[in-house]
Amino acid sequence: MEFEFNREKSSFIKVLKGKCEKNALKCSVEDNKIMIETFANSEGKLEDAIPAVFKGTIEAKENKTLIKGRFTNGFYLTTLVAVAAILIIARLSWSIYQKQLDNIIMCAIATAILVIVCVVVNIKGKKSKERIITLLKQLQ
């Protein structure tokens, strides 16, 4: 994602940090790197249960500021899914080789659960991402 702002970098960072604080977001800027993340919800609502993190770079161009980055989850979902997929594939191939039907069924069930978890995390994390996108669009 890319956002362009009509402010100088130093004044933009001050405004961004103030707006993030008002909207219960955490903003950190080091050198040319920026990170905006959602807090854990203290009220116990499930709408913000999955944290979102926007990581990117911030550049100054003439009298404008440019932010380029992408969203990640507040935890290593991609790594967890990749490791689980590798383990499931290894177990599935061994079960096929050994002709163990029960283990093949177990691998199919584990794969289905893994897909469901990924879908739920993406749906639940959408609201947190929208909070950050809305904030950045308001500053444009």
mmCIF file of C-alpha atoms in Angstrom:
data_model
loop_
_atom_site.group_PDB
_atom_site.id
_atom_site.type_symbol
_atom_site.label_atom_id
_atom_site.label_comp_id
_atom_site.label_asym_id
_atom_site.label_seq_id
_atom_site.Cartn_x
_atom_site.Cartn_y
_atom_site.Cartn_z
ATOM 1 C CA MET A 1 0.000 0.000 0.000
ATOM 2 C CA GLU A 2 1.127 3.506 -0.673
ATOM 3 C CA PHE A 3 0.026 6.796 0.872
ATOM 4 C CA GLU A 4 1.088 10.316 -0.118
ATOM 5 C CA PHE A 5 0.730 13.300 2.191
ATOM 6 C CA ASN A 6 1.058 17.037 1.499
ATOM 7 C CA ARG A 7 3.251 17.767 4.524
ATOM 8 C CA GLU A 8 6.940 17.777 5.273
ATOM 9 C CA LYS A 9 8.233 14.628 6.904
ATOM 10 C CA SER A 10 9.050 16.074 10.345
ATOM 11 C CA SER A 11 5.686 17.805 10.810
ATOM 12 C CA PHE A 12 3.849 14.815 9.385
ATOM 13 C CA ILE A 13 5.451 12.463 11.914
ATOM 14 C CA LYS A 14 4.364 14.698 14.810
ATOM 15 C CA VAL A 15 0.776 14.831 13.511
ATOM 16 C CA LEU A 16 0.737 11.084 12.852
ATOM 17 C CA LYS A 17 1.927 10.221 16.352
ATOM 18 C CA GLY A 18 -0.715 12.493 17.883
ATOM 19 C CA LYS A 19 -3.515 11.011 15.771
ATOM 20 C CA CYS A 20 -2.353 7.470 16.524
ATOM 21 C CA GLU A 21 -2.428 8.170 20.244
ATOM 22 C CA LYS A 22 -5.989 9.531 19.992
ATOM 23 C CA ASN A 23 -7.124 6.472 18.019
ATOM 24 C CA ALA A 24 -5.515 3.923 20.377
ATOM 25 C CA LEU A 25 -2.807 2.974 17.888
ATOM 26 C CA LYS A 26 0.910 2.662 18.513
ATOM 27 C CA CYS A 27 3.226 4.444 16.091
ATOM 28 C CA SER A 28 7.002 4.205 15.963
ATOM 29 C CA VAL A 29 9.356 5.815 13.467
ATOM 30 C CA GLU A 30 13.064 5.000 13.293
ATOM 31 C CA ASP A 31 15.211 6.416 10.503
ATOM 32 C CA ASN A 32 13.106 5.742 7.390
ATOM 33 C CA LYS A 33 11.025 2.896 8.834
ATOM 34 C CA ILE A 34 7.518 3.255 10.199
ATOM 35 C CA MET A 35 5.356 0.854 12.156
ATOM 36 C CA ILE A 36 1.728 1.439 13.157
ATOM 37 C CA GLU A 37 0.003 -1.240 15.218
ATOM 38 C CA THR A 38 -3.221 -1.802 17.083
ATOM 39 C CA PHE A 39 -3.307 -2.370 20.820
ATOM 40 C CA ALA A 40 -4.803 -5.438 22.416
ATOM 41 C CA ASN A 41 -8.427 -4.673 23.189
ATOM 42 C CA SER A 42 -8.894 -4.123 26.905
ATOM 43 C CA GLU A 43 -12.702 -4.284 26.787
ATOM 44 C CA GLY A 44 -12.770 -7.916 25.745
ATOM 45 C CA LYS A 45 -14.547 -7.295 22.433
ATOM 46 C CA LEU A 46 -13.761 -9.782 19.708
ATOM 47 C CA GLU A 47 -13.748 -7.209 16.909
ATOM 48 C CA ASP A 48 -10.140 -6.219 17.613
ATOM 49 C CA ALA A 49 -9.002 -9.621 18.838
ATOM 50 C CA ILE A 50 -6.503 -10.012 15.978
ATOM 51 C CA PRO A 51 -3.880 -7.261 16.004
ATOM 52 C CA ALA A 52 -2.767 -5.639 12.756
ATOM 53 C CA VAL A 53 0.629 -4.116 12.075
ATOM 54 C CA PHE A 54 1.475 -1.758 9.213
ATOM 55 C CA LYS A 55 5.208 -1.865 8.462
ATOM 56 C CA GLY A 56 6.831 0.243 5.820
ATOM 57 C CA THR A 57 9.163 3.013 4.813
ATOM 58 C CA ILE A 58 8.654 6.744 5.027
ATOM 59 C CA GLU A 59 10.263 9.054 2.470
ATOM 60 C CA ALA A 60 10.434 12.821 2.064
ATOM 61 C CA LYS A 61 9.940 14.173 -1.460
ATOM 62 C CA GLU A 62 10.018 17.951 -1.883
ATOM 63 C CA ASN A 63 7.127 19.157 0.322
ATOM 64 C CA LYS A 64 5.459 15.748 0.446
ATOM 65 C CA THR A 65 5.785 12.614 2.507
ATOM 66 C CA LEU A 66 5.378 9.154 1.010
ATOM 67 C CA ILE A 67 4.634 6.000 3.000
ATOM 68 C CA LYS A 68 4.973 2.566 1.400
ATOM 69 C CA GLY A 69 4.285 -0.601 3.328
ATOM 70 C CA ARG A 70 2.190 -3.659 3.943
ATOM 71 C CA PHE A 71 0.068 -5.207 6.655
ATOM 72 C CA THR A 72 1.029 -8.161 8.781
ATOM 73 C CA ASN A 73 -0.629 -9.823 11.728
ATOM 74 C CA GLY A 74 0.641 -9.165 15.206
ATOM 75 C CA PHE A 75 2.093 -12.673 15.268
ATOM 76 C CA TYR A 76 3.831 -14.996 12.834
ATOM 77 C CA LEU A 77 0.803 -16.612 11.189
ATOM 78 C CA THR A 78 2.581 -17.240 7.890
ATOM 79 C CA THR A 79 5.440 -19.053 9.619
ATOM 80 C CA LEU A 80 3.067 -21.128 11.734
ATOM 81 C CA VAL A 81 1.007 -22.110 8.688
ATOM 82 C CA ALA A 82 4.104 -23.007 6.655
ATOM 83 C CA VAL A 83 5.529 -25.212 9.416
ATOM 84 C CA ALA A 84 2.156 -26.900 9.965
ATOM 85 C CA ALA A 85 1.736 -27.476 6.219
ATOM 86 C CA ILE A 86 5.192 -29.043 5.955
ATOM 87 C CA LEU A 87 4.450 -31.373 8.874
ATOM 88 C CA ILE A 88 1.043 -32.327 7.438
ATOM 89 C CA ILE A 89 2.534 -33.032 4.007
ATOM 90 C CA ALA A 90 5.304 -35.149 5.542
ATOM 91 C CA ARG A 91 2.811 -37.141 7.605
ATOM 92 C CA LEU A 92 0.429 -37.497 4.637
ATOM 93 C CA SER A 93 3.141 -38.851 2.355
ATOM 94 C CA TRP A 94 4.318 -41.336 4.967
ATOM 95 C CA SER A 95 0.729 -42.425 5.586
ATOM 96 C CA ILE A 96 0.120 -42.927 1.872
ATOM 97 C CA TYR A 97 3.340 -44.936 1.619
ATOM 98 C CA GLN A 98 2.305 -47.084 4.597
ATOM 99 C CA LYS A 99 -1.335 -47.244 3.369
ATOM 100 C CA GLN A 100 -2.671 -45.982 6.713
ATOM 101 C CA LEU A 101 -6.159 -44.709 5.937
ATOM 102 C CA ASP A 102 -6.780 -43.382 9.470
ATOM 103 C CA ASN A 103 -3.726 -41.113 9.273
ATOM 104 C CA ILE A 104 -4.715 -39.880 5.818
ATOM 105 C CA ILE A 105 -8.111 -38.870 7.204
ATOM 106 C CA MET A 106 -6.402 -37.178 10.164
ATOM 107 C CA CYS A 107 -4.199 -35.167 7.763
ATOM 108 C CA ALA A 108 -7.269 -34.062 5.802
ATOM 109 C CA ILE A 109 -8.972 -32.919 9.016
ATOM 110 C CA ALA A 110 -5.829 -31.039 10.141
ATOM 111 C CA THR A 111 -5.626 -29.322 6.751
ATOM 112 C CA ALA A 112 -9.272 -28.266 6.962
ATOM 113 C CA ILE A 113 -8.735 -26.838 10.449
ATOM 114 C CA LEU A 114 -5.654 -24.959 9.242
ATOM 115 C CA VAL A 115 -7.623 -23.414 6.372
ATOM 116 C CA ILE A 116 -10.446 -22.420 8.732
ATOM 117 C CA VAL A 117 -7.972 -20.760 11.133
ATOM 118 C CA CYS A 118 -6.406 -18.748 8.294
ATOM 119 C CA VAL A 119 -9.801 -17.575 7.045
ATOM 120 C CA VAL A 120 -10.990 -16.598 10.534
ATOM 121 C CA VAL A 121 -7.775 -14.684 11.265
ATOM 122 C CA ASN A 122 -8.080 -12.750 8.000
ATOM 123 C CA ILE A 123 -11.740 -11.910 8.639
ATOM 124 C CA LYS A 124 -11.191 -10.914 12.283
ATOM 125 C CA GLY A 125 -8.060 -8.893 11.433
ATOM 126 C CA LYS A 126 -9.840 -6.884 8.761
ATOM 127 C CA LYS A 127 -11.347 -4.448 11.280
ATOM 128 C CA SER A 128 -7.947 -3.658 12.789
ATOM 129 C CA LYS A 129 -6.481 -3.040 9.342
ATOM 130 C CA GLU A 130 -9.387 -0.764 8.472
ATOM 131 C CA ARG A 131 -8.675 1.363 11.577
ATOM 132 C CA ILE A 132 -5.122 2.000 10.378
ATOM 133 C CA ILE A 133 -6.163 2.634 6.763
ATOM 134 C CA THR A 134 -8.871 5.073 7.892
ATOM 135 C CA LEU A 135 -6.349 6.978 10.005
ATOM 136 C CA LEU A 136 -3.885 7.270 7.114
ATOM 137 C CA LYS A 137 -6.605 8.357 4.692
ATOM 138 C CA GLN A 138 -7.782 11.063 7.120
ATOM 139 C CA LEU A 139 -4.286 12.529 7.151
ATOM 140 C CA GLN A 140 -4.090 12.820 3.344
#
